[in-house]
Coordinates of C-alpha atoms and ligand atoms in Angstrom, one line a residue:
G1 CA 125.2 -97.7 93.1
A2 CA 123.8 -101.1 94.6
C3 CA 124.3 -103.5 91.4
Q4 CA 126.8 -102.9 89.5
P5 CA 129.8 -103.7 91.7
K6 CA 128.3 -106.9 91.7
A7 CA 128.8 -107.3 88.0
L8 CA 132.8 -105.8 88.2
E9 CA 133.1 -108.7 91.2
A10 CA 131.4 -111.5 89.0
M11 CA 134.0 -110.1 85.9
A12 CA 136.8 -111.2 87.4
F13 CA 135.6 -114.4 88.5
L14 CA 134.3 -115.0 84.8
R15 CA 137.7 -114.1 83.6
L16 CA 139.7 -116.5 85.9
M17 CA 136.9 -119.1 85.0
S18 CA 136.8 -119.1 81.7
G19 CA 140.2 -116.9 80.2
S20 CA 137.6 -115.3 78.0
T21 CA 139.0 -111.5 76.8
Q22 CA 135.9 -110.8 75.4
G23 CA 134.7 -107.5 75.9
L24 CA 137.9 -106.2 77.5
D25 CA 138.0 -102.9 76.2
I26 CA 134.3 -102.3 77.8
E27 CA 135.3 -103.6 80.9
A28 CA 138.3 -101.5 81.1
K29 CA 135.8 -98.3 80.6
M30 CA 133.3 -99.6 83.1
M31 CA 136.1 -100.0 85.5
R32 CA 137.9 -96.5 84.8
M33 CA 134.8 -95.0 85.4
M34 CA 133.6 -96.9 88.7
V35 CA 137.2 -96.3 90.2
S36 CA 136.2 -92.7 89.3
L37 CA 133.4 -92.7 91.6
L38 CA 135.7 -93.3 94.9
G39 CA 135.8 -89.9 96.3
E40 CA 135.4 -88.2 99.6
G41 CA 135.7 -89.9 102.6
G42 CA 136.8 -92.9 100.4
L43 CA 133.2 -93.7 99.5
Y44 CA 131.9 -95.2 96.4
W45 CA 129.8 -91.8 95.4
V46 CA 127.1 -91.5 92.2
N47 CA 127.4 -88.5 90.9
G48 CA 124.0 -87.1 90.9
S49 CA 123.0 -83.4 89.9
S50 CA 120.5 -81.5 88.4
E51 CA 121.5 -82.6 84.8
K52 CA 120.7 -85.9 85.6
P53 CA 117.3 -86.3 86.6
W54 CA 116.8 -89.8 86.1
L55 CA 119.2 -91.0 89.1
G56 CA 116.5 -89.4 91.6
I57 CA 118.9 -87.6 93.7
P58 CA 119.8 -84.1 92.4
E59 CA 123.4 -84.0 94.2
P60 CA 125.9 -86.8 95.0
F61 CA 125.1 -89.5 96.9
V62 CA 126.5 -92.5 98.8
M63 CA 123.9 -95.9 98.6
V64 CA 125.1 -97.7 101.6
H65 CA 124.4 -101.2 99.6
G66 CA 127.0 -100.5 97.0
Q67 CA 129.7 -99.6 99.8
A68 CA 130.4 -103.2 100.7
R69 CA 129.6 -104.6 97.2
M70 CA 132.4 -102.3 95.8
V71 CA 135.1 -103.8 98.6
R72 CA 134.0 -107.0 97.3
A73 CA 134.8 -106.7 94.0
M74 CA 137.8 -104.9 94.9
I75 CA 139.2 -107.7 96.3
A76 CA 138.5 -110.0 93.8
W77 CA 140.6 -107.6 91.6
H78 CA 143.2 -107.1 94.5
Q79 CA 143.9 -110.9 93.7
Y80 CA 143.5 -111.5 90.2
T81 CA 145.5 -108.1 89.1
G82 CA 147.7 -108.2 92.1
N83 CA 147.9 -104.4 91.8
P84 CA 148.9 -102.7 94.8
D85 CA 146.4 -99.7 93.9
W86 CA 143.2 -101.9 94.8
K87 CA 144.7 -101.9 98.7
G88 CA 144.6 -98.2 99.3
R89 CA 141.3 -98.2 97.8
I90 CA 139.7 -100.8 99.8
D91 CA 141.3 -99.4 103.2
R92 CA 140.0 -95.9 102.1
L93 CA 136.8 -97.3 101.6
I94 CA 136.3 -99.3 104.9
D95 CA 138.0 -96.3 106.6
G96 CA 134.7 -94.4 105.2
L97 CA 132.0 -96.7 106.3
D98 CA 134.1 -96.4 110.0
R99 CA 134.1 -93.0 110.7
V100 CA 131.5 -91.4 107.8
L101 CA 128.5 -93.9 107.5
A102 CA 128.7 -96.0 110.6
V103 CA 126.7 -94.7 114.1
H104 CA 128.9 -96.3 116.8
K105 CA 127.2 -97.0 120.1
D106 CA 128.3 -98.7 122.9
D107 CA 130.1 -102.1 121.4
Y108 CA 127.8 -102.3 118.2
A109 CA 127.5 -100.4 115.1
Y110 CA 124.8 -99.8 112.1
F111 CA 124.2 -97.7 109.3
P112 CA 121.4 -95.1 109.6
V113 CA 118.5 -95.6 106.9
Y114 CA 117.2 -92.5 106.5
G115 CA 118.8 -89.5 104.3
F116 CA 116.8 -86.5 102.7
Y117 CA 115.5 -88.6 99.5
D118 CA 112.1 -90.5 100.3
R119 CA 111.8 -93.0 97.2
E120 CA 112.4 -95.9 97.4
Y121 CA 116.2 -97.4 96.8
L122 CA 117.5 -93.5 97.7
R123 CA 115.9 -93.7 101.2
S124 CA 119.1 -95.0 102.7
C125 CA 121.4 -92.6 101.0
Y126 CA 123.6 -90.0 102.1
T127 CA 124.8 -87.0 100.7
R128 CA 127.5 -84.5 101.8
R129 CA 124.5 -83.0 103.9
G130 CA 125.0 -86.7 106.3
W131 CA 122.1 -88.1 107.7
R132 CA 118.7 -86.4 108.0
D133 CA 117.6 -89.3 110.9
T134 CA 120.2 -91.6 112.9
V135 CA 117.5 -93.3 115.0
E136 CA 118.6 -97.4 115.3
P137 CA 116.8 -99.5 113.2
T138 CA 114.3 -101.7 115.5
T139 CA 112.8 -104.5 113.5
E140 CA 114.5 -105.7 110.3
K141 CA 111.9 -104.2 108.1
F142 CA 113.8 -101.4 108.0
G143 CA 115.1 -99.8 104.9
E144 CA 115.1 -100.4 101.0
E145 CA 113.0 -103.1 99.8
N146 CA 111.6 -103.0 103.8
S147 CA 114.7 -105.0 104.4
L148 CA 117.3 -103.5 106.6
F149 CA 119.3 -106.6 105.8
N150 CA 119.2 -106.6 102.4
H151 CA 121.1 -103.9 102.1
Q152 CA 123.5 -103.3 104.8
G153 CA 123.8 -106.8 106.3
H154 CA 126.5 -108.2 103.8
T155 CA 128.6 -105.5 104.7
P156 CA 130.7 -107.4 107.7
G157 CA 131.6 -110.1 105.1
A158 CA 133.4 -108.0 102.8
L159 CA 135.2 -106.3 106.0
A160 CA 135.9 -109.7 107.3
T161 CA 137.5 -110.9 104.4
W162 CA 139.2 -108.4 104.1
H163 CA 140.8 -108.6 107.4
R164 CA 142.0 -112.5 106.7
L165 CA 143.5 -111.3 103.3
T166 CA 145.5 -108.1 104.6
G167 CA 144.9 -107.6 108.8
N168 CA 143.4 -104.2 108.9
P169 CA 142.3 -104.3 112.6
Q170 CA 139.8 -101.7 111.0
A171 CA 138.0 -104.3 109.0
L172 CA 137.6 -106.4 111.6
A173 CA 136.8 -104.3 114.6
L174 CA 133.8 -102.8 112.6
A175 CA 132.5 -106.3 111.3
A176 CA 132.5 -107.1 115.1
Q177 CA 130.5 -104.0 115.9
L178 CA 127.9 -104.4 113.3
V179 CA 127.7 -108.5 114.0
R180 CA 126.4 -107.6 117.2
F181 CA 123.9 -105.7 116.0
Y182 CA 122.9 -107.8 113.4
T183 CA 122.5 -110.7 115.5
R184 CA 120.1 -109.0 118.1
P185 CA 116.9 -111.1 118.6
K186 CA 115.0 -108.2 117.4
F187 CA 116.2 -108.7 114.2
W188 CA 115.1 -112.7 113.9
A189 CA 112.3 -114.8 114.0
D190 CA 109.5 -113.7 117.0
A191 CA 109.7 -116.2 119.9
D192 CA 106.2 -115.8 120.6
R193 CA 104.8 -116.7 117.3
E194 CA 106.9 -119.8 116.5
Y195 CA 107.0 -122.9 117.5
P196 CA 106.9 -123.5 121.5
K197 CA 110.2 -124.7 123.3
V198 CA 112.4 -123.4 119.8
V199 CA 113.6 -120.0 120.3
G200 CA 113.8 -118.8 117.3
P201 CA 116.0 -116.0 117.5
E202 CA 118.8 -118.0 119.0
R203 CA 118.5 -120.4 116.5
A204 CA 118.6 -118.0 113.3
H205 CA 115.1 -118.9 112.0
W206 CA 113.6 -115.9 110.4
Q207 CA 110.9 -114.6 108.5
G208 CA 111.0 -112.1 105.5
H209 CA 113.7 -111.0 102.8
F210 CA 115.7 -114.5 101.7
H211 CA 118.5 -112.3 100.0
G212 CA 118.7 -110.4 103.0
Y213 CA 118.9 -112.7 105.1
V214 CA 121.0 -114.8 103.3
N215 CA 123.4 -112.6 102.7
T216 CA 123.7 -111.1 106.1
L217 CA 124.2 -114.9 107.3
R218 CA 127.1 -115.3 105.2
A219 CA 128.8 -112.2 106.1
I220 CA 128.2 -113.3 109.8
L221 CA 129.9 -116.7 108.9
E222 CA 132.6 -114.5 107.0
Y223 CA 133.1 -112.8 110.6
A224 CA 132.8 -115.8 112.7
V225 CA 135.4 -117.4 110.5
A226 CA 137.6 -114.4 111.4
A227 CA 137.0 -113.9 114.7
N228 CA 136.9 -118.1 115.2
D229 CA 133.5 -117.9 116.8
A230 CA 132.1 -121.0 116.7
R231 CA 128.7 -120.4 118.2
L232 CA 127.6 -117.7 115.4
K233 CA 129.3 -120.4 113.0
G234 CA 126.5 -122.4 114.7
F235 CA 123.9 -120.2 114.4
V236 CA 124.7 -119.5 110.3
R237 CA 124.5 -123.3 109.8
D238 CA 121.2 -123.0 111.6
G239 CA 119.8 -120.2 109.3
Y240 CA 121.3 -121.6 106.3
E241 CA 119.2 -124.9 107.2
W242 CA 116.0 -122.9 107.7
A243 CA 116.2 -121.0 104.2
R244 CA 116.5 -124.1 102.7
Q245 CA 112.7 -124.9 103.9
R246 CA 111.1 -122.2 101.5
G247 CA 110.5 -123.3 97.9
L248 CA 112.2 -126.8 96.9
A249 CA 116.1 -126.6 97.5
R250 CA 116.2 -129.9 96.3
I251 CA 116.9 -127.7 92.8
G252 CA 117.2 -124.5 94.4
Y253 CA 114.1 -123.0 93.4
V254 CA 114.3 -120.9 96.9
G255 CA 113.7 -117.3 98.1
D256 CA 111.0 -115.4 95.7
A257 CA 112.4 -117.5 92.3
Q258 CA 114.9 -114.9 91.5
G259 CA 118.2 -115.7 89.8
C260 CA 120.3 -114.8 92.3
G261 CA 118.6 -116.5 95.1
C262 CA 120.3 -119.5 94.1
G263 CA 123.5 -118.3 93.6
R264 CA 123.4 -116.7 97.2
L265 CA 122.6 -120.0 98.6
I266 CA 125.2 -121.7 96.7
G267 CA 127.9 -119.2 98.2
L268 CA 126.9 -119.8 101.5
A269 CA 126.7 -123.8 101.0
V270 CA 130.2 -123.8 99.8
K271 CA 131.5 -121.1 102.7
L272 CA 129.8 -123.2 105.2
T273 CA 131.3 -126.5 104.1
D274 CA 134.8 -124.6 104.1
A275 CA 134.2 -123.5 107.6
G276 CA 133.9 -126.9 108.7
V277 CA 130.3 -126.7 110.0
G278 CA 128.9 -129.1 108.0
D279 CA 129.1 -131.0 104.3
Y280 CA 126.7 -129.4 102.0
W281 CA 128.4 -130.8 98.8
E282 CA 125.3 -132.6 98.1
D283 CA 123.3 -129.4 98.5
V284 CA 125.3 -127.5 96.2
D285 CA 125.6 -130.2 93.4
Q286 CA 121.4 -130.2 93.2
Y287 CA 121.2 -126.0 92.8
I288 CA 124.2 -125.8 90.4
R289 CA 122.9 -128.2 88.3
N290 CA 119.4 -127.2 88.3
Q291 CA 118.2 -123.5 89.1
G292 CA 122.0 -122.5 89.5
T293 CA 122.3 -123.2 85.9
E294 CA 118.7 -123.0 84.6
M295 CA 117.9 -119.5 84.9
Q296 CA 120.7 -118.3 82.7
I297 CA 119.6 -117.1 79.3
V298 CA 121.0 -119.2 76.8
P299 CA 120.9 -118.9 73.0
E300 CA 118.1 -121.8 72.7
D301 CA 115.8 -119.4 74.9
A302 CA 115.6 -117.1 71.9
D303 CA 112.3 -118.7 69.8
Y304 CA 111.0 -118.6 73.6
L305 CA 111.6 -114.7 74.5
R306 CA 110.8 -113.8 71.0
R307 CA 107.0 -115.0 71.0
L308 CA 107.2 -113.4 74.9
S309 CA 107.2 -110.0 73.1
E310 CA 104.8 -111.3 69.9
G311 CA 101.9 -108.7 69.1
K312 CA 103.2 -106.0 72.1
P313 CA 104.1 -102.9 70.7
P314 CA 108.2 -102.1 69.9
P315 CA 109.5 -99.9 72.5
P316 CA 110.5 -96.4 71.3
K317 CA 114.1 -96.0 69.2
E318 CA 115.0 -92.4 70.7
R319 CA 116.9 -92.5 73.7
S320 CA 114.3 -90.8 76.5
P321 CA 115.4 -88.4 78.7
S322 CA 114.2 -89.7 81.8
M323 CA 115.9 -93.2 80.9
P324 CA 119.0 -92.3 78.8
G325 CA 120.5 -95.8 78.7
R326 CA 117.4 -97.3 77.6
S327 CA 117.9 -99.0 74.2
A328 CA 116.1 -101.5 72.6
E329 CA 119.1 -102.8 70.2
R330 CA 120.1 -106.9 70.0
V331 CA 118.2 -107.6 73.2
L332 CA 117.7 -111.1 72.9
E333 CA 121.3 -111.5 71.6
R334 CA 123.5 -108.9 74.3
I335 CA 121.1 -111.0 77.2
V336 CA 122.7 -114.4 76.9
G337 CA 124.5 -115.1 80.0
G338 CA 122.6 -113.5 82.3
F339 CA 120.4 -114.6 84.8
A340 CA 116.6 -114.5 84.6
G341 CA 114.9 -112.4 87.3
K342 CA 111.6 -114.4 87.2
P343 CA 110.9 -118.2 86.4
N344 CA 108.9 -117.1 82.9
K345 CA 112.9 -115.4 82.0
E346 CA 111.1 -112.4 80.9
V347 CA 113.4 -110.0 83.3
V348 CA 117.0 -110.0 83.6
W349 CA 118.3 -107.3 86.2
L350 CA 121.5 -106.2 87.0
C351 CA 120.9 -108.2 90.5
C352 CA 120.3 -111.5 89.5
S353 CA 122.7 -111.7 86.5
P354 CA 125.9 -110.9 88.6
H355 CA 124.4 -112.8 91.1
G356 CA 123.9 -116.1 88.9
S357 CA 127.3 -116.0 87.6
M358 CA 128.9 -116.0 91.0
G359 CA 126.7 -118.7 91.8
L360 CA 128.9 -120.5 88.6
F361 CA 132.2 -119.3 90.0
Y362 CA 131.6 -120.4 93.7
A363 CA 130.4 -124.0 92.4
W364 CA 133.8 -124.3 90.0
D365 CA 135.7 -122.7 92.9
G366 CA 134.5 -125.5 95.3
A367 CA 134.4 -128.4 93.0
L368 CA 138.3 -129.2 93.0
R369 CA 140.6 -128.1 95.3
H370 CA 143.9 -128.5 95.7
Q371 CA 146.7 -128.4 98.6
Q372 CA 150.4 -129.6 98.6
G373 CA 149.8 -132.4 96.0
T374 CA 146.4 -133.6 97.1
V375 CA 143.2 -132.9 95.4
R376 CA 139.6 -133.3 96.7
I377 CA 137.1 -133.6 94.0
N378 CA 133.6 -132.4 95.9
L379 CA 131.5 -131.8 92.8
L380 CA 131.6 -134.3 89.9
L381 CA 131.5 -131.6 87.5
N382 CA 133.9 -130.7 84.4
R383 CA 136.7 -129.1 85.9
A384 CA 140.3 -128.4 84.3
S385 CA 143.0 -127.1 86.8
P386 CA 146.9 -127.5 86.5
W387 CA 146.6 -130.4 89.0
M388 CA 144.0 -132.5 87.2
D389 CA 141.2 -132.6 85.0
V390 CA 137.9 -134.0 85.6
D391 CA 135.3 -135.4 82.5
S392 CA 132.1 -135.5 83.9
W393 CA 129.6 -137.8 81.7
L394 CA 127.1 -137.2 84.4
P395 CA 123.8 -137.1 84.4
Y396 CA 123.9 -138.5 81.0
E397 CA 126.4 -141.7 82.2
G398 CA 127.5 -142.6 85.7
K399 CA 131.1 -142.2 84.5
V400 CA 133.6 -140.2 85.7
V401 CA 137.4 -139.6 84.2
L402 CA 140.2 -138.0 86.1
R403 CA 143.3 -137.0 84.3
N404 CA 145.8 -136.3 86.4
K405 CA 149.1 -134.0 85.9
S406 CA 150.8 -133.3 89.3
A407 CA 148.5 -134.6 92.0
R408 CA 149.9 -137.2 94.5
E409 CA 146.7 -137.8 95.9
A410 CA 142.8 -137.4 95.3
F411 CA 140.0 -137.6 97.4
V412 CA 136.6 -138.1 95.2
R413 CA 132.9 -137.4 96.5
I414 CA 130.4 -139.4 95.0
P415 CA 127.0 -138.2 95.1
A416 CA 124.7 -139.2 98.2
W417 CA 122.3 -141.0 95.6
A418 CA 124.8 -143.1 93.9
D419 CA 124.8 -147.0 95.0
R420 CA 128.1 -147.0 97.2
K421 CA 128.8 -150.8 96.5
T422 CA 128.1 -150.3 92.9
V423 CA 131.2 -147.8 92.5
A424 CA 134.1 -149.2 90.1
C425 CA 137.2 -147.6 90.0
A426 CA 140.4 -148.1 87.5
L427 CA 143.6 -147.0 87.0
G428 CA 144.4 -147.0 83.3
D429 CA 142.7 -150.2 82.1
R430 CA 143.4 -151.9 85.7
A431 CA 140.4 -152.3 87.9
I432 CA 141.1 -151.2 91.4
E433 CA 139.5 -151.6 94.6
P434 CA 137.6 -148.2 95.9
S435 CA 139.1 -147.2 99.1
W436 CA 136.6 -145.1 101.0
L437 CA 136.9 -142.3 103.4
G438 CA 133.3 -141.1 104.3
S439 CA 131.6 -139.5 100.9
Y440 CA 135.5 -139.2 99.2
V441 CA 137.1 -142.5 97.2
R442 CA 140.6 -141.9 97.9
F443 CA 143.3 -142.5 95.8
R444 CA 147.0 -142.7 96.5
D445 CA 150.6 -142.9 95.0
L446 CA 149.3 -141.2 91.5
R447 CA 151.7 -140.2 89.2
P448 CA 151.7 -137.6 86.1
G449 CA 149.8 -139.0 83.1
D450 CA 147.4 -141.5 85.2
R451 CA 144.0 -141.7 84.4
I452 CA 141.5 -142.8 86.7
T453 CA 138.1 -144.1 86.0
L454 CA 135.3 -144.0 87.8
R455 CA 131.7 -145.8 86.9
F456 CA 128.2 -146.2 88.7
P457 CA 124.8 -146.8 87.7
I458 CA 123.0 -143.7 87.2
T459 CA 119.8 -143.5 89.9
E460 CA 116.7 -142.1 88.2
T461 CA 113.5 -141.2 90.5
T462 CA 110.4 -140.0 90.0
E463 CA 109.3 -137.5 93.1
E464 CA 106.6 -135.8 93.7
W465 CA 106.7 -132.2 95.5
T466 CA 104.3 -129.4 96.4
I467 CA 105.9 -126.0 95.5
P468 CA 104.5 -123.1 96.6
K469 CA 104.1 -119.9 94.6
L470 CA 107.2 -117.9 95.4
R471 CA 105.7 -115.0 94.0
D472 CA 102.3 -113.4 94.7
S473 CA 102.4 -111.8 91.5
Q474 CA 102.3 -115.4 89.9
P475 CA 99.7 -116.4 88.0
G476 CA 98.9 -120.2 89.5
P477 CA 97.5 -121.7 92.8
E478 CA 99.3 -121.2 96.0
R479 CA 101.1 -124.6 96.4
Q480 CA 100.6 -127.3 93.7
V481 CA 102.4 -130.9 93.4
H482 CA 104.4 -131.2 90.7
R483 CA 106.1 -134.6 89.2
C484 CA 109.9 -134.7 89.3
R485 CA 112.0 -136.8 87.1
F486 CA 115.7 -136.7 88.5
R487 CA 119.0 -138.3 87.2
G488 CA 120.9 -138.4 89.8
N489 CA 120.5 -134.8 91.2
T490 CA 119.4 -133.4 87.7
L491 CA 115.9 -132.3 87.2
V492 CA 115.1 -133.6 84.1
E493 CA 111.4 -133.3 83.8
I494 CA 108.7 -131.4 85.4
S495 CA 105.4 -131.4 85.4
P496 CA 103.2 -129.0 85.7
P497 CA 106.3 -126.4 85.0
L498 CA 107.4 -124.5 88.0
A499 CA 105.2 -121.6 87.0
P500 CA 102.5 -121.3 84.5
G501 CA 104.3 -121.0 80.7
S502 CA 107.9 -121.1 82.5
P503 CA 110.4 -123.0 80.0
L504 CA 112.7 -123.8 82.7
Y505 CA 113.4 -127.5 82.3
Q506 CA 111.2 -128.1 79.7
N507 CA 113.2 -129.1 77.2
R508 CA 115.6 -131.4 79.3
A509 CA 114.1 -134.4 78.9
R510 CA 114.7 -134.4 75.0
R511 CA 118.2 -133.2 75.8
Y512 CA 118.8 -136.1 78.7
A513 CA 116.8 -138.6 76.1
V514 CA 119.9 -139.7 74.2
A515 CA 122.0 -142.8 75.0
A516 CA 125.7 -141.2 75.2
P517 CA 126.1 -137.3 75.8
P518 CA 127.1 -135.0 73.2
L519 CA 131.2 -134.6 72.9
H520 CA 132.5 -131.6 72.0
T521 CA 136.5 -130.9 71.5
V522 CA 137.4 -127.5 73.3
T523 CA 140.2 -125.7 74.3
R524 CA 140.6 -125.5 78.5
Y525 CA 141.7 -122.6 79.8
V526 CA 143.6 -123.9 83.2
T527 CA 144.6 -121.2 85.9
P528 CA 146.7 -121.4 88.9
A529 CA 145.2 -118.8 90.3
V530 CA 142.9 -118.9 93.5
L531 CA 141.0 -115.9 94.6
Q532 CA 139.7 -115.8 98.5
W533 CA 136.1 -114.6 98.2
Ligands
ZN1 ZN1 118.5 -111.0 91.8

């Protein structure tokens, strides 16, 4: 009810990036199934019934969390496919949110948190009988996972994005009412317990559910952009900076260490930068080169994962009536590409996998932008596009090659760790003097086929960082000093590991010890499509 729409949204993003057609038949079935759940009031229902005891609710129900997630997924597919059916579905779902699910008071609105069932994740579900109690939440700790924001705070963002794309006035009006509610001081840090002379609730300070707050901040920003509210934009910037204080944002190790947390922060950082509130490309580079990719399950993890299950009894082969979807078939193979839920990579959840994948997309989308013949390269990552291709040797070598296709002008952002005095540029084989505009080098009068090479020495640093334990259930001390070796923004060695026994970063030292990067010949997929997300 809550996470599967994230998988649907991520599928559009991942196909746009890669051009992969793998599993289209399965995807089509999943999509048909999900579209069939759009029902009464336009809402996204779960078909609970007494024959499906594993769902926990014996009647059809609506999970609040999943509604805006489904809107986001449909917004992606609406743009990706151009199929006009999506528009009607999205408009109807938003109408259902507004007229069926939300409680409206004065100039604000919220979704109630008490339905007729009590189990965690089922508590805030709406059924045909309506809500059991529509009481107004007084703190942020209401609702699923002890967080009001985690299950409904993201909603105004989807509405604002839909308004931006189509001008739907109902979407913007409901977003405004929800944002008025979610920005109330009672949901943000308590002024009495905070730093003297810092008014935390007006500065987006918070404590509690990382994912809930980060998603809500992004939603507030998306609304602030749609409504052009500068004060709210600044509020979100403060909240983002505050979110970075937990863990080690230097590598995107944030929140409660789940694979989704870094993806969410990448999304917020890119959006803040796009909104002109700050320039967070350096942050995004640090996130995506580290936790944003390292938490992904890759084929090389197979031996480690096999060792984790050694000596443990095999899971039951037969399907159990309480968990009919459970399977022990080819698990190691099938989880490749997903994102881990813990730094030991011992779990992969439907929450973290799509959100980690969306983190890849947010960074890919932000890495290269094109407008009217001007290309802006914000991240020195490998990237193909109809306008210009980027070949990056980082972090093996400080070398980036741009292969121009149709751009007339390019701006290339040089990472903060590089010494600007040492940046050398060449057009073809001819050295040219770099022309700087802030942290960007500018190239003009480009012609199709031009090849630009940028070179600068890689800075290697060894840093000591005190990293707190981000999950209480994790073994080990409350905080520990780690020795971290970086090449540019890439963490190549950490000792001791982030968590006892964690495989994260453990094979990077060997991988990056070689003098030249391993080169592969690949066919790159290129699309002119740009999705608003
Ligand atoms: Zn997660």
